[in-house]
């Protein structure tokens, strides 16, 4: 990874221990990469940052002539780097050698991560919000696998408790009904059970097997485990977990209920585990489930939550710490709300009236590739508008069409070139025009983009990279002659296009979108 090579060069000449930040400047006139290391050192050493930057520059020039074509210092103390053509050409060779393993790294080797996502209550079809969380969770799992982790995708089924009883009342159509819609009418025809709790359990099984699981498959997601909340009660895990907290003097009784001392671990208030009627809360089973996952030797747990569950984070971190686990090994991703827009107007949704648009319907309308790509275009933790008209448009205005078209164009050139290419030795040094270099440089940024996505769960960086790579490839295609060029130069450019195609294919696999043969 080129970014790592630059960081290693800096570490060799900087003796002081300071974090080294390498970034890609927005404006290319400030280099291919830049660092603020001198500015950071100035604060530690109480020296002029420009003086420090110039000193680093001199040492780097002597030691790393092959890596950089140019190094410049810019006020107030930035060091800007331009990579040499030789280094960039080596990156093409690396891509062609590693193929779809390019961009993989081993930071997660021998480490297990559990990612729990979607986990919608089995009371109705999956919503577009569930879809957003599902696609983000699946792509994060892909990225972490690329980083070498052993990843388990998990769906937690809330198949017991109050919402199942409410589902039962809805199926029975009594005064306590809260869910409605065509699916409730169909369930009413199928279920003969008159007890609300049992009717709810029966309905939840049907919803899970006939609605949720087929939709998840349609979304292109394969869970390693579907974990039943009910199983925690059958195995007495909930009861045993509460007993464990009791032995640690972390529970108390008040007003007829049993409370967990979660404030002792940073939560904003203590939480009820057993209600006054003796029924255990969802939080009680959530703690037991948390313990179950840690006991399965996962070094890190990542949980995707809906926007209405933000308050859940503090209590779950408190529970982890109370059970003796490091709260740093528990991470959360909040999935914010989605607005569907058609002709510039919001398409409203309401789960309780049954008029909301499901993720199933959205995929039917715009296609799986567009649904995945559009949901990944913005951070899951920000509100988003999903433009239905744009997602369906078969033109370069549509972002997913734009990137797929660029990848298909690569394949088309390679197919046409088979009749004209020969087997002579390829000279990549001929790739020296600005368009050649810019495309190569973009390809070389793929590994660091994957690394950033794995470290920071920054999935939208993958989408931005796809758009940037498509732009650079289209620019290259428009400016440089390929088929019909002199044989030596054509051969070199075809190798560059092969490398581009490999990166597109690898990237699309991470995003879970298809690479069509033609468009």
JSON list of C-alpha atoms in Angstrom, two decimals, residues 359-467:
[
{"chain": "A", "resi": 359, "resn": "UNK", "atom": "CA", "xyz": [-37.50, -3.15, 0.70]},
{"chain": "A", "resi": 360, "resn": "UNK", "atom": "CA", "xyz": [-38.90, -5.97, -1.43]},
{"chain": "A", "resi": 361, "resn": "UNK", "atom": "CA", "xyz": [-40.98, -3.49, -3.44]},
{"chain": "A", "resi": 362, "resn": "UNK", "atom": "CA", "xyz": [-38.07, -1.06, -3.72]},
{"chain": "A", "resi": 363, "resn": "UNK", "atom": "CA", "xyz": [-35.83, -3.76, -5.21]},
{"chain": "A", "resi": 364, "resn": "UNK", "atom": "CA", "xyz": [-38.61, -4.69, -7.64]},
{"chain": "A", "resi": 365, "resn": "UNK", "atom": "CA", "xyz": [-38.91, -1.06, -8.72]},
{"chain": "A", "resi": 366, "resn": "UNK", "atom": "CA", "xyz": [-35.25, 0.02, -9.05]},
{"chain": "A", "resi": 367, "resn": "UNK", "atom": "CA", "xyz": [-33.29, -3.26, -9.09]},
{"chain": "A", "resi": 368, "resn": "UNK", "atom": "CA", "xyz": [-30.93, -4.76, -6.53]},
{"chain": "A", "resi": 369, "resn": "UNK", "atom": "CA", "xyz": [-27.79, -3.00, -7.81]},
{"chain": "A", "resi": 370, "resn": "UNK", "atom": "CA", "xyz": [-29.36, 0.46, -7.61]},
{"chain": "A", "resi": 371, "resn": "UNK", "atom": "CA", "xyz": [-30.89, -0.23, -4.18]},
{"chain": "A", "resi": 372, "resn": "UNK", "atom": "CA", "xyz": [-27.54, -1.35, -2.76]},
{"chain": "A", "resi": 373, "resn": "UNK", "atom": "CA", "xyz": [-25.48, 1.41, -4.37]},
{"chain": "A", "resi": 374, "resn": "UNK", "atom": "CA", "xyz": [-27.84, 4.27, -3.48]},
{"chain": "A", "resi": 375, "resn": "UNK", "atom": "CA", "xyz": [-28.09, 3.22, 0.18]},
{"chain": "A", "resi": 376, "resn": "UNK", "atom": "CA", "xyz": [-24.29, 3.09, 0.37]},
{"chain": "A", "resi": 377, "resn": "UNK", "atom": "CA", "xyz": [-23.78, 6.55, -1.14]},
{"chain": "A", "resi": 378, "resn": "UNK", "atom": "CA", "xyz": [-24.18, 8.30, 2.21]},
{"chain": "A", "resi": 379, "resn": "UNK", "atom": "CA", "xyz": [-23.15, 7.47, 5.76]},
{"chain": "A", "resi": 380, "resn": "UNK", "atom": "CA", "xyz": [-25.76, 5.25, 7.46]},
{"chain": "A", "resi": 381, "resn": "UNK", "atom": "CA", "xyz": [-25.68, 7.68, 10.37]},
{"chain": "A", "resi": 382, "resn": "UNK", "atom": "CA", "xyz": [-27.10, 10.55, 8.26]},
{"chain": "A", "resi": 383, "resn": "UNK", "atom": "CA", "xyz": [-30.66, 11.02, 7.03]},
{"chain": "A", "resi": 384, "resn": "UNK", "atom": "CA", "xyz": [-30.96, 10.27, 3.34]},
{"chain": "A", "resi": 385, "resn": "UNK", "atom": "CA", "xyz": [-33.28, 10.97, 0.41]},
{"chain": "A", "resi": 386, "resn": "UNK", "atom": "CA", "xyz": [-33.63, 8.08, -2.03]},
{"chain": "A", "resi": 387, "resn": "UNK", "atom": "CA", "xyz": [-34.46, 9.43, -5.49]},
{"chain": "A", "resi": 388, "resn": "UNK", "atom": "CA", "xyz": [-36.55, 6.71, -7.16]},
{"chain": "A", "resi": 389, "resn": "UNK", "atom": "CA", "xyz": [-36.55, 8.42, -10.55]},
{"chain": "A", "resi": 390, "resn": "UNK", "atom": "CA", "xyz": [-32.75, 8.75, -10.63]},
{"chain": "A", "resi": 391, "resn": "UNK", "atom": "CA", "xyz": [-32.27, 5.15, -9.43]},
{"chain": "A", "resi": 392, "resn": "UNK", "atom": "CA", "xyz": [-34.35, 3.88, -12.37]},
{"chain": "A", "resi": 393, "resn": "UNK", "atom": "CA", "xyz": [-32.77, 6.10, -15.02]},
{"chain": "A", "resi": 394, "resn": "UNK", "atom": "CA", "xyz": [-30.76, 4.22, -17.65]},
{"chain": "A", "resi": 395, "resn": "UNK", "atom": "CA", "xyz": [-28.25, 7.00, -18.25]},
{"chain": "A", "resi": 396, "resn": "UNK", "atom": "CA", "xyz": [-24.91, 8.27, -16.98]},
{"chain": "A", "resi": 397, "resn": "UNK", "atom": "CA", "xyz": [-26.79, 10.58, -14.59]},
{"chain": "A", "resi": 398, "resn": "UNK", "atom": "CA", "xyz": [-27.57, 7.49, -12.52]},
{"chain": "A", "resi": 399, "resn": "UNK", "atom": "CA", "xyz": [-24.48, 6.82, -10.32]},
{"chain": "A", "resi": 400, "resn": "UNK", "atom": "CA", "xyz": [-24.74, 3.02, -10.39]},
{"chain": "A", "resi": 401, "resn": "UNK", "atom": "CA", "xyz": [-25.28, 3.02, -14.17]},
{"chain": "A", "resi": 402, "resn": "UNK", "atom": "CA", "xyz": [-22.27, 5.34, -14.50]},
{"chain": "A", "resi": 403, "resn": "UNK", "atom": "CA", "xyz": [-19.86, 3.02, -12.66]},
{"chain": "A", "resi": 404, "resn": "UNK", "atom": "CA", "xyz": [-21.18, -0.16, -14.26]},
{"chain": "A", "resi": 405, "resn": "UNK", "atom": "CA", "xyz": [-20.93, 1.43, -17.70]},
{"chain": "A", "resi": 406, "resn": "UNK", "atom": "CA", "xyz": [-17.25, 2.28, -17.11]},
{"chain": "A", "resi": 407, "resn": "UNK", "atom": "CA", "xyz": [-16.53, -1.30, -16.02]},
{"chain": "A", "resi": 408, "resn": "UNK", "atom": "CA", "xyz": [-18.41, -2.72, -19.02]},
{"chain": "A", "resi": 409, "resn": "UNK", "atom": "CA", "xyz": [-16.46, -0.38, -21.32]},
{"chain": "A", "resi": 410, "resn": "UNK", "atom": "CA", "xyz": [-13.22, -1.88, -19.92]},
{"chain": "A", "resi": 411, "resn": "UNK", "atom": "CA", "xyz": [-14.43, -5.35, -20.82]},
{"chain": "A", "resi": 412, "resn": "UNK", "atom": "CA", "xyz": [-15.50, -4.24, -24.29]},
{"chain": "A", "resi": 413, "resn": "UNK", "atom": "CA", "xyz": [-12.06, -2.82, -25.07]},
{"chain": "A", "resi": 414, "resn": "UNK", "atom": "CA", "xyz": [-10.33, -5.98, -23.87]},
{"chain": "A", "resi": 415, "resn": "UNK", "atom": "CA", "xyz": [-12.64, -8.16, -25.98]},
{"chain": "A", "resi": 416, "resn": "UNK", "atom": "CA", "xyz": [-12.01, -6.06, -29.11]},
{"chain": "A", "resi": 417, "resn": "UNK", "atom": "CA", "xyz": [-8.26, -6.10, -28.49]},
{"chain": "A", "resi": 418, "resn": "UNK", "atom": "CA", "xyz": [-7.89, -9.89, -28.62]},
{"chain": "A", "resi": 419, "resn": "UNK", "atom": "CA", "xyz": [-7.65, -9.88, -32.40]},
{"chain": "A", "resi": 420, "resn": "UNK", "atom": "CA", "xyz": [-5.02, -7.14, -32.53]},
{"chain": "A", "resi": 421, "resn": "UNK", "atom": "CA", "xyz": [-2.74, -7.82, -29.55]},
{"chain": "A", "resi": 422, "resn": "UNK", "atom": "CA", "xyz": [0.40, -9.93, -29.61]},
{"chain": "A", "resi": 423, "resn": "UNK", "atom": "CA", "xyz": [2.45, -11.68, -26.93]},
{"chain": "A", "resi": 424, "resn": "UNK", "atom": "CA", "xyz": [5.46, -9.36, -26.89]},
{"chain": "A", "resi": 425, "resn": "UNK", "atom": "CA", "xyz": [6.98, -8.10, -23.63]},
{"chain": "A", "resi": 426, "resn": "UNK", "atom": "CA", "xyz": [4.92, -5.20, -22.27]},
{"chain": "A", "resi": 427, "resn": "UNK", "atom": "CA", "xyz": [6.75, -1.96, -21.50]},
{"chain": "A", "resi": 428, "resn": "UNK", "atom": "CA", "xyz": [4.73, -0.11, -18.83]},
{"chain": "A", "resi": 429, "resn": "UNK", "atom": "CA", "xyz": [7.18, 2.81, -18.92]},
{"chain": "A", "resi": 430, "resn": "UNK", "atom": "CA", "xyz": [5.27, 3.98, -21.99]},
{"chain": "A", "resi": 431, "resn": "UNK", "atom": "CA", "xyz": [2.35, 4.91, -19.71]},
{"chain": "A", "resi": 432, "resn": "UNK", "atom": "CA", "xyz": [3.50, 8.47, -19.12]},
{"chain": "A", "resi": 433, "resn": "UNK", "atom": "CA", "xyz": [0.69, 10.82, -20.20]},
{"chain": "A", "resi": 434, "resn": "UNK", "atom": "CA", "xyz": [-1.33, 12.66, -17.50]},
{"chain": "A", "resi": 435, "resn": "UNK", "atom": "CA", "xyz": [-4.36, 10.44, -18.25]},
{"chain": "A", "resi": 436, "resn": "UNK", "atom": "CA", "xyz": [-2.25, 7.25, -17.95]},
{"chain": "A", "resi": 437, "resn": "UNK", "atom": "CA", "xyz": [-0.74, 8.40, -14.67]},
{"chain": "A", "resi": 438, "resn": "UNK", "atom": "CA", "xyz": [-3.98, 9.67, -13.12]},
{"chain": "A", "resi": 439, "resn": "UNK", "atom": "CA", "xyz": [-5.79, 6.40, -13.83]},
{"chain": "A", "resi": 440, "resn": "UNK", "atom": "CA", "xyz": [-2.88, 4.36, -12.43]},
{"chain": "A", "resi": 441, "resn": "UNK", "atom": "CA", "xyz": [-2.72, 6.57, -9.35]},
{"chain": "A", "resi": 442, "resn": "UNK", "atom": "CA", "xyz": [-6.44, 6.08, -8.75]},
{"chain": "A", "resi": 443, "resn": "UNK", "atom": "CA", "xyz": [-6.05, 2.29, -8.97]},
{"chain": "A", "resi": 444, "resn": "UNK", "atom": "CA", "xyz": [-3.20, 2.46, -6.44]},
{"chain": "A", "resi": 445, "resn": "UNK", "atom": "CA", "xyz": [-5.54, 4.14, -3.95]},
{"chain": "A", "resi": 446, "resn": "UNK", "atom": "CA", "xyz": [-7.87, 1.13, -3.82]},
{"chain": "A", "resi": 447, "resn": "UNK", "atom": "CA", "xyz": [-6.10, -0.72, -0.95]},
{"chain": "A", "resi": 448, "resn": "UNK", "atom": "CA", "xyz": [-6.07, 2.35, 1.31]},
{"chain": "A", "resi": 449, "resn": "UNK", "atom": "CA", "xyz": [-9.76, 2.94, 0.54]},
{"chain": "A", "resi": 450, "resn": "UNK", "atom": "CA", "xyz": [-10.57, -0.61, 1.64]},
{"chain": "A", "resi": 451, "resn": "UNK", "atom": "CA", "xyz": [-8.45, -0.15, 4.77]},
{"chain": "A", "resi": 452, "resn": "UNK", "atom": "CA", "xyz": [-10.27, 3.09, 5.69]},
{"chain": "A", "resi": 453, "resn": "UNK", "atom": "CA", "xyz": [-13.63, 1.39, 5.20]},
{"chain": "A", "resi": 454, "resn": "UNK", "atom": "CA", "xyz": [-12.54, -1.48, 7.47]},
{"chain": "A", "resi": 455, "resn": "UNK", "atom": "CA", "xyz": [-11.08, 0.73, 10.21]},
{"chain": "A", "resi": 456, "resn": "UNK", "atom": "CA", "xyz": [-13.74, 3.46, 10.29]},
{"chain": "A", "resi": 457, "resn": "UNK", "atom": "CA", "xyz": [-16.76, 1.61, 8.85]},
{"chain": "A", "resi": 458, "resn": "UNK", "atom": "CA", "xyz": [-16.62, 4.30, 6.16]},
{"chain": "A", "resi": 459, "resn": "UNK", "atom": "CA", "xyz": [-18.56, 2.41, 3.49]},
{"chain": "A", "resi": 460, "resn": "UNK", "atom": "CA", "xyz": [-19.45, 5.49, 1.46]},
{"chain": "A", "resi": 461, "resn": "UNK", "atom": "CA", "xyz": [-15.71, 5.83, 0.71]},
{"chain": "A", "resi": 462, "resn": "UNK", "atom": "CA", "xyz": [-16.06, 2.72, -1.49]},
{"chain": "A", "resi": 463, "resn": "UNK", "atom": "CA", "xyz": [-18.86, 4.36, -3.47]},
{"chain": "A", "resi": 464, "resn": "UNK", "atom": "CA", "xyz": [-16.88, 7.59, -3.84]},
{"chain": "A", "resi": 465, "resn": "UNK", "atom": "CA", "xyz": [-13.91, 5.54, -5.06]},
{"chain": "A", "resi": 466, "resn": "UNK", "atom": "CA", "xyz": [-16.13, 3.77, -7.62]},
{"chain": "A", "resi": 467, "resn": "UNK", "atom": "CA", "xyz": [-17.32, 7.12, -8.96]}
]
